[in-house]
CSV table of C-alpha atoms in Angstrom, one decimal:
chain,number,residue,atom,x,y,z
A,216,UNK,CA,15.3,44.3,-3.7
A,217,UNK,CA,15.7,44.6,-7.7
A,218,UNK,CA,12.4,43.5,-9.5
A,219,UNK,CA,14.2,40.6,-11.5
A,220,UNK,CA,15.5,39.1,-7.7
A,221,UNK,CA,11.8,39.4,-6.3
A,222,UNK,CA,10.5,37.4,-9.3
A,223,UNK,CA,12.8,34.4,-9.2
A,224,UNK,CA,11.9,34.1,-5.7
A,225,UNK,CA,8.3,34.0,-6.2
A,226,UNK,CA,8.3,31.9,-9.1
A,227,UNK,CA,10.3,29.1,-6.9
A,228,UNK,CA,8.0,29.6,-4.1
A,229,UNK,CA,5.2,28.8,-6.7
A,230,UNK,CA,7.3,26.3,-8.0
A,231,UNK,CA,7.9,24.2,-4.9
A,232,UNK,CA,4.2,24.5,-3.7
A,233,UNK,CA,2.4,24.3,-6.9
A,234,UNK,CA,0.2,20.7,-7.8
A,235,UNK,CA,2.1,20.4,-11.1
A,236,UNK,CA,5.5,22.1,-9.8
A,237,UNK,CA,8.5,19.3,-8.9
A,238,UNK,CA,7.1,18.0,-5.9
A,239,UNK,CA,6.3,14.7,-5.5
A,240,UNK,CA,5.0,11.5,-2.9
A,241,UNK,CA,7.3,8.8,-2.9
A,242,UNK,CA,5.7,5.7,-2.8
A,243,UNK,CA,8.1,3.0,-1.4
A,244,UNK,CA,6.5,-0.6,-2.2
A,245,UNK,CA,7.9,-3.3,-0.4
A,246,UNK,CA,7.1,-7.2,0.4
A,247,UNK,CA,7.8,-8.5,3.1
A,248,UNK,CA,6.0,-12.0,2.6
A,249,UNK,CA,7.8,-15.4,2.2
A,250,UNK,CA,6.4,-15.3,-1.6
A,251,UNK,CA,6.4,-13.0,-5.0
A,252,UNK,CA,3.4,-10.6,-5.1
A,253,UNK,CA,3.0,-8.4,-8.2
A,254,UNK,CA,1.7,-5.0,-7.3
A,255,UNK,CA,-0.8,-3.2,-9.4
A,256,UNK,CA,-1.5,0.4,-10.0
A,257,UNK,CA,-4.8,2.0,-11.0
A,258,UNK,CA,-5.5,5.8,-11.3
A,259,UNK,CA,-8.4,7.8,-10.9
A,260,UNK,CA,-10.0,9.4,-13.4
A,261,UNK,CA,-8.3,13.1,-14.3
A,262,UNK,CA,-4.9,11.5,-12.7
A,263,UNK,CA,-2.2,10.3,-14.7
A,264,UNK,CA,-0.8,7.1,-15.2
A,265,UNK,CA,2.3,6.5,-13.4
A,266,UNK,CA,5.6,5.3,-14.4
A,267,UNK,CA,4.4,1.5,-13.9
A,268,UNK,CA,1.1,0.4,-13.2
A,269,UNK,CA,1.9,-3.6,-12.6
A,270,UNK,CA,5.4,-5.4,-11.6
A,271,UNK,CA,6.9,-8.7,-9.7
A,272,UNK,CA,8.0,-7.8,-6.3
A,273,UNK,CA,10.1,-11.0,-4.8
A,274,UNK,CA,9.8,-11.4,-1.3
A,275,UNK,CA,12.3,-9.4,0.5
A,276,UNK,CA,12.3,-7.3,-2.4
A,277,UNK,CA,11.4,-3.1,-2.2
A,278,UNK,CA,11.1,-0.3,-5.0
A,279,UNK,CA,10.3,3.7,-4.8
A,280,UNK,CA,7.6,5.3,-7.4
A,281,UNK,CA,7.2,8.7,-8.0
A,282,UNK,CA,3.7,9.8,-7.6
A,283,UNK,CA,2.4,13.2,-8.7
A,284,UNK,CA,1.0,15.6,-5.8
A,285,UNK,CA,-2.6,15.8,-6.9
A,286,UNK,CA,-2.5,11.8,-7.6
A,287,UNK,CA,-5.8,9.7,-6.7
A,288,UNK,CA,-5.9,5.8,-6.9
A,289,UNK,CA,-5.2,2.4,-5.7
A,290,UNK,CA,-2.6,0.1,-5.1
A,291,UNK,CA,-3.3,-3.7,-4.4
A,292,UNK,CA,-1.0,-7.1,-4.4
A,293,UNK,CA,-1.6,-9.6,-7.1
A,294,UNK,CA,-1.1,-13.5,-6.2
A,295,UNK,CA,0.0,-16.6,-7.5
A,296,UNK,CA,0.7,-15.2,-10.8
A,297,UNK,CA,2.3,-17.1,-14.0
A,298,UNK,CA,2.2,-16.2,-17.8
A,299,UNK,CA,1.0,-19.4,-19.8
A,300,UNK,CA,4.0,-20.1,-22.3
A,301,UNK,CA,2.1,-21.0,-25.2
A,302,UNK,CA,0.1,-17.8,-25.4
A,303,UNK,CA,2.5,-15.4,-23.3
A,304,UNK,CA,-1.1,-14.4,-20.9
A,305,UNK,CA,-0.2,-13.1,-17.7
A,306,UNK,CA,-2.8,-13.9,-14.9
A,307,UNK,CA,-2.9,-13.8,-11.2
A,308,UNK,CA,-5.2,-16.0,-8.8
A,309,UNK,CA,-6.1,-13.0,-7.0
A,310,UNK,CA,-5.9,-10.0,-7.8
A,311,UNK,CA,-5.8,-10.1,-11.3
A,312,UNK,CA,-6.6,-6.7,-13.4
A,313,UNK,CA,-7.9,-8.5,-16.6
A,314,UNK,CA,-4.3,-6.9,-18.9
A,315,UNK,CA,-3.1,-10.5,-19.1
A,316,UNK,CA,0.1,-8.7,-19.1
A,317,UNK,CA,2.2,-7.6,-16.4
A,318,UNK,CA,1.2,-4.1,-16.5
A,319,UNK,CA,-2.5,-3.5,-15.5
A,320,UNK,CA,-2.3,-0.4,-17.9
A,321,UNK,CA,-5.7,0.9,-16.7
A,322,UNK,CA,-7.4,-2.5,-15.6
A,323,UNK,CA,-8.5,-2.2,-12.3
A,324,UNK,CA,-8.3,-5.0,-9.6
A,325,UNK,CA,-11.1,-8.4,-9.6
A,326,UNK,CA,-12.3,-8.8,-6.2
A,327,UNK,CA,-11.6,-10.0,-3.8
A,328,UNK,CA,-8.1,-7.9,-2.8
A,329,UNK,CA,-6.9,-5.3,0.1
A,330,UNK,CA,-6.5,-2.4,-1.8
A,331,UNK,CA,-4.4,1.0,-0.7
A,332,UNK,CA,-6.5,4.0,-1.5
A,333,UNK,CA,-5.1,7.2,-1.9
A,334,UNK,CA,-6.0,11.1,-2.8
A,335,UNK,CA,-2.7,13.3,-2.7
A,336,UNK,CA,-3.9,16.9,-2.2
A,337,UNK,CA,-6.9,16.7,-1.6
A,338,UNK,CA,-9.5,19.0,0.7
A,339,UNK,CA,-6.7,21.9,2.8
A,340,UNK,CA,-4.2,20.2,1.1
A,341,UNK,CA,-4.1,17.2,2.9
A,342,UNK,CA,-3.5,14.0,1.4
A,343,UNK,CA,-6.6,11.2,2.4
A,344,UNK,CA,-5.6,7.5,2.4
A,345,UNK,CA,-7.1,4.2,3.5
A,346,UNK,CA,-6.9,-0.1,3.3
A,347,UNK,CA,-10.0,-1.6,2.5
A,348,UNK,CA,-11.6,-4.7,2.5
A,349,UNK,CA,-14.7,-3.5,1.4
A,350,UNK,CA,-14.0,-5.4,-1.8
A,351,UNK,CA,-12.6,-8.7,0.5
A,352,UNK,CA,-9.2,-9.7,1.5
A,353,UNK,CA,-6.3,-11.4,-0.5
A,354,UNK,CA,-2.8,-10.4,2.0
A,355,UNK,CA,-1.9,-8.5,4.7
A,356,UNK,CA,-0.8,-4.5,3.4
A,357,UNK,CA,0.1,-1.3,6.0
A,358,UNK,CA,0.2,1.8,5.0
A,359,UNK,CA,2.6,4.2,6.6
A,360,UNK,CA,3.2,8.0,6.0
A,361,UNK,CA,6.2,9.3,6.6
A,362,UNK,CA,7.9,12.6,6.9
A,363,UNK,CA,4.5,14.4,7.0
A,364,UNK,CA,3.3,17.9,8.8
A,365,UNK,CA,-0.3,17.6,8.9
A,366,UNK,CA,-3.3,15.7,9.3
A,367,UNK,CA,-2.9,12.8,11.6
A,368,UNK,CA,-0.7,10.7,9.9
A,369,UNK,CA,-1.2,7.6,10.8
A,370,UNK,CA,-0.2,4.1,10.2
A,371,UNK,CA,-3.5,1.8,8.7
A,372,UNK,CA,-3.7,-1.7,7.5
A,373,UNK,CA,-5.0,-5.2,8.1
A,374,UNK,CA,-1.7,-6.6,9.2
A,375,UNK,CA,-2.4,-10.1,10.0
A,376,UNK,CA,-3.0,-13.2,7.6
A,377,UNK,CA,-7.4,-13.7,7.7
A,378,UNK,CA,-7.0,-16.2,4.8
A,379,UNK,CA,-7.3,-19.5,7.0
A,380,UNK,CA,-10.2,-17.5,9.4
A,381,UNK,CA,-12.0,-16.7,6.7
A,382,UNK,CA,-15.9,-17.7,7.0
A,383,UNK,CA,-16.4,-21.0,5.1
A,384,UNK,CA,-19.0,-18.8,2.6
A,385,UNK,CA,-16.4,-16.4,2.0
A,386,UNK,CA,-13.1,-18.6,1.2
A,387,UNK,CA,-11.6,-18.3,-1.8
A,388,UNK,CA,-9.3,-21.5,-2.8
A,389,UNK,CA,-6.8,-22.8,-4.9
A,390,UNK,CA,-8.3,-25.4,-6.6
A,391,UNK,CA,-5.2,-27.0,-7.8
A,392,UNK,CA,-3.9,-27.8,-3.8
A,393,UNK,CA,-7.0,-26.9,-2.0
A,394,UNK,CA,-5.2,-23.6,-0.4
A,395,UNK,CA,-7.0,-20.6,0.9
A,396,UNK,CA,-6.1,-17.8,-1.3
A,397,UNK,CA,-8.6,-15.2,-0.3
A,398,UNK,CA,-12.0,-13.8,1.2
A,399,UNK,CA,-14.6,-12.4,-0.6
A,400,UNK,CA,-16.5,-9.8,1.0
A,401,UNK,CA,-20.2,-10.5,1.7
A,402,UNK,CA,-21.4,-8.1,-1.2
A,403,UNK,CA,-19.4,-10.2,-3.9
A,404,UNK,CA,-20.8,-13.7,-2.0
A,405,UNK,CA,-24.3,-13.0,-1.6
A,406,UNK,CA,-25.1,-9.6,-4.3
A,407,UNK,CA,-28.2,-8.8,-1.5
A,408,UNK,CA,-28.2,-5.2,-1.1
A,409,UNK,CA,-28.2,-4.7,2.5
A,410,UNK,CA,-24.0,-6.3,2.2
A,411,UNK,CA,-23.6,-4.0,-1.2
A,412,UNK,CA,-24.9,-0.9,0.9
A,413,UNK,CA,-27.1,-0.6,-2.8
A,414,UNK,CA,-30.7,0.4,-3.3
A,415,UNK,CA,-33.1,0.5,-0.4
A,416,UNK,CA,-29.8,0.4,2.0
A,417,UNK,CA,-27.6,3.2,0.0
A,418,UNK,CA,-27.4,5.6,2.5
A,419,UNK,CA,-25.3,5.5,6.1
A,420,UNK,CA,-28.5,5.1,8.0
A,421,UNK,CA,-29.6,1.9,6.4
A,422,UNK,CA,-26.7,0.0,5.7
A,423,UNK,CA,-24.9,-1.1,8.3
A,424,UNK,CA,-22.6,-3.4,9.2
A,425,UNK,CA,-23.0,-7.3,9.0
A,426,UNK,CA,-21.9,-10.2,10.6
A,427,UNK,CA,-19.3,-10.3,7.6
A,428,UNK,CA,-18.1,-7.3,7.6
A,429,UNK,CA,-17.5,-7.4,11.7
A,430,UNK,CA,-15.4,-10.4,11.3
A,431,UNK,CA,-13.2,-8.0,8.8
A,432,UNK,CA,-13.3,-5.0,11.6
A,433,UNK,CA,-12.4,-7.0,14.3
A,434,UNK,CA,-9.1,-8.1,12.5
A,435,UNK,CA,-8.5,-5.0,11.0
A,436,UNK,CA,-9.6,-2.1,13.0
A,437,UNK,CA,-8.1,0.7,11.1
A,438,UNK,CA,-9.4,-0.9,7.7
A,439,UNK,CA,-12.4,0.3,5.7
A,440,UNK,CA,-15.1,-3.4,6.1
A,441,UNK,CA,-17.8,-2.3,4.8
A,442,UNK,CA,-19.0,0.8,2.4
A,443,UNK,CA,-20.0,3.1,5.3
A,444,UNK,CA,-16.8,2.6,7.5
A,445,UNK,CA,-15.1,6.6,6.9
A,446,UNK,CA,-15.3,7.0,10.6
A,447,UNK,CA,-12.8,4.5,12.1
A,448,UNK,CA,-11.2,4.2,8.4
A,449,UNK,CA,-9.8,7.7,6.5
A,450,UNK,CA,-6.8,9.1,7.8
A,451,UNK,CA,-4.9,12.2,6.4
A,452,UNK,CA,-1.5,13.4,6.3
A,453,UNK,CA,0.0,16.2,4.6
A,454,UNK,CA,3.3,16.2,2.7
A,455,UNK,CA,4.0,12.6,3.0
A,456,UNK,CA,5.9,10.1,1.5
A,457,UNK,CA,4.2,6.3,2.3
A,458,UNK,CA,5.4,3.6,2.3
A,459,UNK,CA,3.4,0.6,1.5
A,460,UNK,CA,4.2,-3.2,3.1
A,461,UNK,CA,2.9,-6.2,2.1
A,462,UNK,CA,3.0,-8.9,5.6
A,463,UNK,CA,4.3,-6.3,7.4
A,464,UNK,CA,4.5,-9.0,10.3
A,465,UNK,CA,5.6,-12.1,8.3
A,466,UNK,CA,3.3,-15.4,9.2
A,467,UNK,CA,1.3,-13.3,11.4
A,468,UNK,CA,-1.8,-16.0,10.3
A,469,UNK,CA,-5.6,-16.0,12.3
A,470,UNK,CA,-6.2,-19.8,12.5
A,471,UNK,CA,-9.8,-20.8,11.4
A,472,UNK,CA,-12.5,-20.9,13.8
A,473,UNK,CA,-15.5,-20.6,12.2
A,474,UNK,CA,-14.8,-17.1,11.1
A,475,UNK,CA,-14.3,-16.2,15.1
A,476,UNK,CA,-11.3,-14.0,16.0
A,477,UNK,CA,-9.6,-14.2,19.6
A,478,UNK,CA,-8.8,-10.6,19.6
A,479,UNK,CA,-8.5,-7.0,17.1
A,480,UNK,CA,-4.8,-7.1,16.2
A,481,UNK,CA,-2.8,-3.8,16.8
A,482,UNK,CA,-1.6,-1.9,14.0
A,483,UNK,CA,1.9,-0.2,14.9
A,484,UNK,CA,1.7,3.1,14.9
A,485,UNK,CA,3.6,5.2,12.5
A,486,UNK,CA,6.2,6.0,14.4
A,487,UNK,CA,7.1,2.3,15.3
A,488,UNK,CA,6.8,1.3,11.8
A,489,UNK,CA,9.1,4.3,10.3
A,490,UNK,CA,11.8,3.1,12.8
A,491,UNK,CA,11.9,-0.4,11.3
A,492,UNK,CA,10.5,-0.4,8.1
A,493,UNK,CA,12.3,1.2,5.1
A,494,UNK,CA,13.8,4.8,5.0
A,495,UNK,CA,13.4,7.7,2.6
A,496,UNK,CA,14.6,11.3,2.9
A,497,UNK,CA,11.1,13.3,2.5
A,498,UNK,CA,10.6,14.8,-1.0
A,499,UNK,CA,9.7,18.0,0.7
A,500,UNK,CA,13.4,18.6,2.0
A,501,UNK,CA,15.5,18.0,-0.7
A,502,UNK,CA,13.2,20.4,-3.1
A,503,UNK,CA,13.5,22.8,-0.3
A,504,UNK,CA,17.3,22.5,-0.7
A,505,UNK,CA,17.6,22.3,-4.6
A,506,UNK,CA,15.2,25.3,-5.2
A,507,UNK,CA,17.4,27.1,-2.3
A,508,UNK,CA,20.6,26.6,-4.1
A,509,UNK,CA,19.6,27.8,-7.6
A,510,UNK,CA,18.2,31.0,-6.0
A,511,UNK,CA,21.5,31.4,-4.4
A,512,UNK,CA,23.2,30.6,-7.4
A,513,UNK,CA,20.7,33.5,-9.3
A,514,UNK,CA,21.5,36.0,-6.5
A,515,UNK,CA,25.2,35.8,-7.0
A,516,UNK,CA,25.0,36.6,-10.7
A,517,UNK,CA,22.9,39.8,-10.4
């Protein structure tokens, strides 16, 4: 094989499994609840900033972001949002990443929210994600992978409505209809330590979880509830695309009873959920088959 031949090969090989080559996760974002949510975007430090980091997503609505392969941060739902049309300030109920503009351009999210937590090739490659309530609850969000090869790859959320259940001490509410809007988590409530897993209780072995955060895992048993939860709560997939749902099961709602759940709900497992949720061909494949082509192409004309 002539040099020249050997070294476009390699250098598409690199170029197709390299960090900062074309690759990319797909992240399809859609909402599936019977009311607008506005999605916001925060990276992690050393990450860029993607192409939008806050938007309006009507219910029914869906939309695909291109998300570099060595990308950490988090995703969350902003609600009951409206820009005040003297001053043009954009603010959200819950949610809200202090921009007062649509975008959240760097602002991260005020508790209490369900955030989407992600680290694209991490550790051997593999991509870690989670949901967590660690910082309380404001809508139901699943995460899905899709098209991935390695890890486990599996489906995690909170998938059911815990507004209405939520302990009395927790609720947040609407004060301009009386509503249920959120749940704060116990840290954000109380600021004692042994809910904020903080001084004396900073370790695994002396924080544990509360009365608070149980109500949380018992809803949402794939969900991070409290600081310590990695065991029941990381999951890892390896070139993935994900696609994130806001009420995944529309008016799937825990009726209040003092906090009290009747039963864990099931998360669907990724296979379910990539039958009937929203398609996309994996980024992987159609790389393979561009970079395939323009060697081809190169062959031909040496």
């Amino acid at each position: 094989m002539a040099p020249l031949q050997l070294s476009v090969i390699l250098f598409a090989i690199n170029l197709l499994y390299s960090p900062s080559g074309i690759l990319s996760a797909t992240f399809t974002i859609t909402n599936k609840c019977s009311y607008t949510v506005w999605p916001g975007i925060l990276s992690g430090a050393g990450t860029p900033e993607l192409s939008t980091t806050g938007f309006s997503l009507e219910s029914s609505q869906s939309t695909s972001i291109s998300v570099p392969t060595s990308w950490s941060g988090r995703l969350w739902g902003r609600t009951f949002c409206s820009q005040d049309s003297t001053t043009n300030k954009f603010t959200c109920l819950t949610g809200d990443c202090g921009s007062s503009t649509l975008e959240c351009s760097g602002g991260g999210t005020t508790p209490p929210a369900t955030l989407a937590e992600f680290t694209l090739n991490g550790a051997g490659g593999l991509d870690f994600y989670d949901v967590s309530l660690v910082d309380g609850y404001n809508l139901p969000m699943l995460v899905t992978p899709e098209g991935g090869n390695g890890g486990n790859c599996t489906a995690t959320g909170c998938v059911v409505d815990l507004n209405n259940a939520c302990p009395a001490e927790l609720q947040v509410t609407d004060a301009a209809n009386g509503e249920y809007v959120a749940c704060k988590s116990a840290c954000e409530a109380f600021g004692e330590p042994q809910y904020c897993c903080s001084g004396a209780y900073a370790t695994p072995d002396t924080c544990k979880p509360s009365s608070y955060s149980l109500f949380f895992k018992a809803a949402c048993p794939t969900a991070y509830s409290y600081a310590y939860d990695d065991g029941t709560s990381t999951f890892t997939c390896a070139g993935a695309d994900y696609a994130i749902t806001f009420c995944p099961n529309p008016n799937t709602s825990v009726k209040s009873a003092n906090g009290q759940l009747p039963a864990a709900a099931n998360v669907p497992s990724a296979g379910t959920m990539a039958a009937s949720g929203p398609t996309t061909t994996p980024t992987s494949f159609v790389a393979t088959v561009v970079i395939s082509a323009a060697i081809w192409k190169l062959w031909q004309l040496m």
